[in-house]
XYZ file of C-alpha atoms in Angstrom:
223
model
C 0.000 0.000 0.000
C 1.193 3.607 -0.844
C 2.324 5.791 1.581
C -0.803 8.320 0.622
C -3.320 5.336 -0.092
C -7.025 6.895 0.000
C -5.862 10.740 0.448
C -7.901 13.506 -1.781
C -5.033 16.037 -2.526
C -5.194 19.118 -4.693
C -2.894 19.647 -6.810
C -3.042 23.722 -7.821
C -0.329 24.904 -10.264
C 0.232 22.965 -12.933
C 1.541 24.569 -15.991
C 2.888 21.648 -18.116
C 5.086 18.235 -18.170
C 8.078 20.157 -16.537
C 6.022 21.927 -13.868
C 7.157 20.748 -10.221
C 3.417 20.536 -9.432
C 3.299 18.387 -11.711
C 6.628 16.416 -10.438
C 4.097 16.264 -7.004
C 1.251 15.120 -8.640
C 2.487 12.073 -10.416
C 4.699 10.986 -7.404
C 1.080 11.652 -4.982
C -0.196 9.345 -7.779
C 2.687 6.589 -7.563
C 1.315 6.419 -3.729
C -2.153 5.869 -4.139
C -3.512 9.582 -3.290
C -6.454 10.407 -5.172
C -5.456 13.513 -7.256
C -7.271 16.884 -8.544
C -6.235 19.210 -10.611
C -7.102 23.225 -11.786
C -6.139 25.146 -14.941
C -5.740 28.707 -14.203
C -6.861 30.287 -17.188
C -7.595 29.288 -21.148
C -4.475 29.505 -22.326
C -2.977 26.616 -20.060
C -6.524 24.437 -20.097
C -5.291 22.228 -22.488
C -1.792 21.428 -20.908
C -3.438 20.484 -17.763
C -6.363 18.291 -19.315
C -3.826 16.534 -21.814
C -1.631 16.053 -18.504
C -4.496 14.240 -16.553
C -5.178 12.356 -19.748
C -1.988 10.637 -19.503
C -2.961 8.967 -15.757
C -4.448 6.090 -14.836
C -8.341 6.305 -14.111
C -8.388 10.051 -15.669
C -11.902 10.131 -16.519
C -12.477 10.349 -12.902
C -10.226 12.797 -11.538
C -11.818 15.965 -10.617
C -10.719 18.904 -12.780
C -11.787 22.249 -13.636
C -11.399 26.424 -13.470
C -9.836 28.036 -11.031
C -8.130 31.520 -11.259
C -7.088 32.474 -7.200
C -7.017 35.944 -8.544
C -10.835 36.051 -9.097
C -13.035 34.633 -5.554
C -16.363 33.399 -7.124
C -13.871 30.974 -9.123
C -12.622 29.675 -6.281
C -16.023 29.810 -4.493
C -16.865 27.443 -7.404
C -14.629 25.101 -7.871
C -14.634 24.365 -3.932
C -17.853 23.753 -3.584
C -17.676 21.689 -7.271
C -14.871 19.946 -4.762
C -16.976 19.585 -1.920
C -20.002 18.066 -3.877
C -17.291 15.594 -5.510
C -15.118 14.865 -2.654
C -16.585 15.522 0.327
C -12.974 16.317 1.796
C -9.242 17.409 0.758
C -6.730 15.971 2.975
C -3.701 17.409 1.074
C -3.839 21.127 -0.524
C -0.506 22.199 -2.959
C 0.787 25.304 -3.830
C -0.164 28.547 -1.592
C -3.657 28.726 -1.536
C -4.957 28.068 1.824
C -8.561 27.716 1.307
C -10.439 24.460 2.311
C -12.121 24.025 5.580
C -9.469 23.732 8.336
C -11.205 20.345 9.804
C -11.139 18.745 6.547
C -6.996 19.480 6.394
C -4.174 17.572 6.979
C -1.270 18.545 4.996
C -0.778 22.343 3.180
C 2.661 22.411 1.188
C 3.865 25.589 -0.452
C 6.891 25.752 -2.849
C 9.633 28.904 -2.491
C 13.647 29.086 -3.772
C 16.789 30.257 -1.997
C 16.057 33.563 -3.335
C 14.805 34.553 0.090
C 18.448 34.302 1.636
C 20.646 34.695 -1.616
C 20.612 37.628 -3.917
C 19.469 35.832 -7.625
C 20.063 38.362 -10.332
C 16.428 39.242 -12.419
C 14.233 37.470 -9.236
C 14.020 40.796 -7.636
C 10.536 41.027 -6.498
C 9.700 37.772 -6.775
C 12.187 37.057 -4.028
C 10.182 39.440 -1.727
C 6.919 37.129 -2.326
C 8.753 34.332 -1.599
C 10.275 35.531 1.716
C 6.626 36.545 2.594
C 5.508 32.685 1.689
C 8.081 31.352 3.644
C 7.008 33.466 6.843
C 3.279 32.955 6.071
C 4.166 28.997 6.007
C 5.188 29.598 10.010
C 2.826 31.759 11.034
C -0.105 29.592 9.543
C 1.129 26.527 11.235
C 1.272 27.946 14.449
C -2.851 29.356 13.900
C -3.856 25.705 12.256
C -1.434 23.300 14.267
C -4.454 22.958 17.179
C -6.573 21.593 14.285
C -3.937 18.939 13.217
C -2.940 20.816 9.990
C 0.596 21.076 8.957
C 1.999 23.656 7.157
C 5.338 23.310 5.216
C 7.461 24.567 2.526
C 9.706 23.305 -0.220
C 12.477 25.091 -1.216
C 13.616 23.582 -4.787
C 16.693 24.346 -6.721
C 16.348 26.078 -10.066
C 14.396 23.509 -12.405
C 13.825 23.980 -16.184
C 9.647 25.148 -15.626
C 7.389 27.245 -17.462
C 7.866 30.039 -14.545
C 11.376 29.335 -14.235
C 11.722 30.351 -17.836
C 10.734 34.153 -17.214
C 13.723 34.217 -14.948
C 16.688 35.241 -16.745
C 19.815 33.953 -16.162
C 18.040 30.357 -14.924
C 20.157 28.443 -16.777
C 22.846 29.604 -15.831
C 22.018 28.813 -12.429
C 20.875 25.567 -12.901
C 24.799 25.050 -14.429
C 26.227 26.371 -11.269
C 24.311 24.443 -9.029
C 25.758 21.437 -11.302
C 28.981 22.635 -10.406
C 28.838 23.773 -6.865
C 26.418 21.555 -5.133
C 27.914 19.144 -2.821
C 25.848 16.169 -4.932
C 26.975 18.012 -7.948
C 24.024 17.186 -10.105
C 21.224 19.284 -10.303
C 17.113 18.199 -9.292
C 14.455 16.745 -10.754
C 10.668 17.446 -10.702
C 10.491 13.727 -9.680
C 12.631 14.225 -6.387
C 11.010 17.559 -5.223
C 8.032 15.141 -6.078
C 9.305 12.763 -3.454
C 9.925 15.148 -0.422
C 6.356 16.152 -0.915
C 4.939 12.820 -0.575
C 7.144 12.370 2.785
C 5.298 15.953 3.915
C 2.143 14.726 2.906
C 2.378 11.451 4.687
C 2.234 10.100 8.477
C 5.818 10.042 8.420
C 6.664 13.834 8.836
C 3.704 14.427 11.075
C 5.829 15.705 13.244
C 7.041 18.052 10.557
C 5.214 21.935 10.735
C 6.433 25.357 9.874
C 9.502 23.565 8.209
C 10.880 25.024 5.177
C 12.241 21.551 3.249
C 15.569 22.070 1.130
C 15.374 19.913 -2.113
C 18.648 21.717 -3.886
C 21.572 18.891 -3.120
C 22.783 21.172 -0.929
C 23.485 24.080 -3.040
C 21.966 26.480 0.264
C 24.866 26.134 2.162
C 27.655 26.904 0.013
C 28.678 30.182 0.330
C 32.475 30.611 -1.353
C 33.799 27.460 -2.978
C 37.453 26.608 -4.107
């Protein structure tokens, strides 16, 4: 039995193949969690329905609208959620809306950013830092109703956000270079360390923010 056998988790962010949400989603799969997905706007609707295609039992997985920009969307597709599910025990990306009872697990995803200056990520960085506190500050409020709140800090990945960044390649060549494993990350590993936060095994684990990088946050200078 999977390590997420019988868990409803939303799965908000996916852009395309290379998306980390998406790394999340297929490795949630791989452990038995029922999955759901959103497209947040026309012009990425049919990424995310030919993605869900592609997995097993896709006919049944709940997918639909959701822009967090605009509230009666997300009124709507919760409650299109609720009628389906009855429940979401595992909620990722950075939108904390779901009843708190019906919570177990909220995971976030941020980047070293917040503690390193990264050329072009400017104010990005900013939002990030602001995620990262958020991610404490929300597990202290929801930790009396058994909800955990972590983040995942992943190295720089080859994804349809990453691409606005300029100078990501470059980065992801340095981390090759510099990182103590000396390889870079793969959607599929930052896939991984989500399943471990959304299981029983890190229930001990709240307010964390998770490095998936091979190390790269604690170099400073290097030979």
């Amino acid at each position: 039995m999977g390590l997420l056998e019988g868990k409803k988790a939303l799965v908000m962010g996916v852009g395309n193949k290379r998306s980390i949400a998406w790394g999340i989603a297929t490795a949630f799969q791989r452990e038995g969690a029922d999955l759901a997905f959103n497209w947040p706007n026309e012009r990425l609707k049919d990424n995310v329905l030919e993605l869900v295609a592609t997995l097993p039992n896709h006919e049944s997985i709940p997918v639909g609208p959701c822009d967090v920009s605009k509230q009666d969307e997300i009124d709507k597709f919760f409650a299109e959620m609720d009628r389906k599910w009855g429940r979401l025990d595992i909620l990722v990306h950075s939108i904390a809306f779901a009843a708190i009872e019906d919570l177990k697990s909220v995971m976030s995803l941020t980047y070293n950013a917040v503690d390193r200056v990264v050329p072009s990520y400017n104010s990005m960085a900013m939002a990030k830092a602001v995620l990262e506190a958020e991610t404490r500050y929300l597990a202290a409020d929801l930790g009396p109703h058994n909800v955990r709140v972590n983040a995942i800090s992943a190295g720089p990945l080859k994804t349809l956000a990453g691409s606005a960044v300029r100078g990501i390649s470059q980065a992801r060549d340095l981390m090759v270079e510099k990182a103590p494993l000396r390889r870079n990350i793969t959607q599929d590993e930052v896939g991984n360390v989500a399943v471990f936060l959304a299981s029983e095994w890190s229930r001990a684990v709240t307010g964390a923010t998770i490095f998936a990088d091979n190390g790269f946050n604690i170099i400073g200078v290097t030979e």
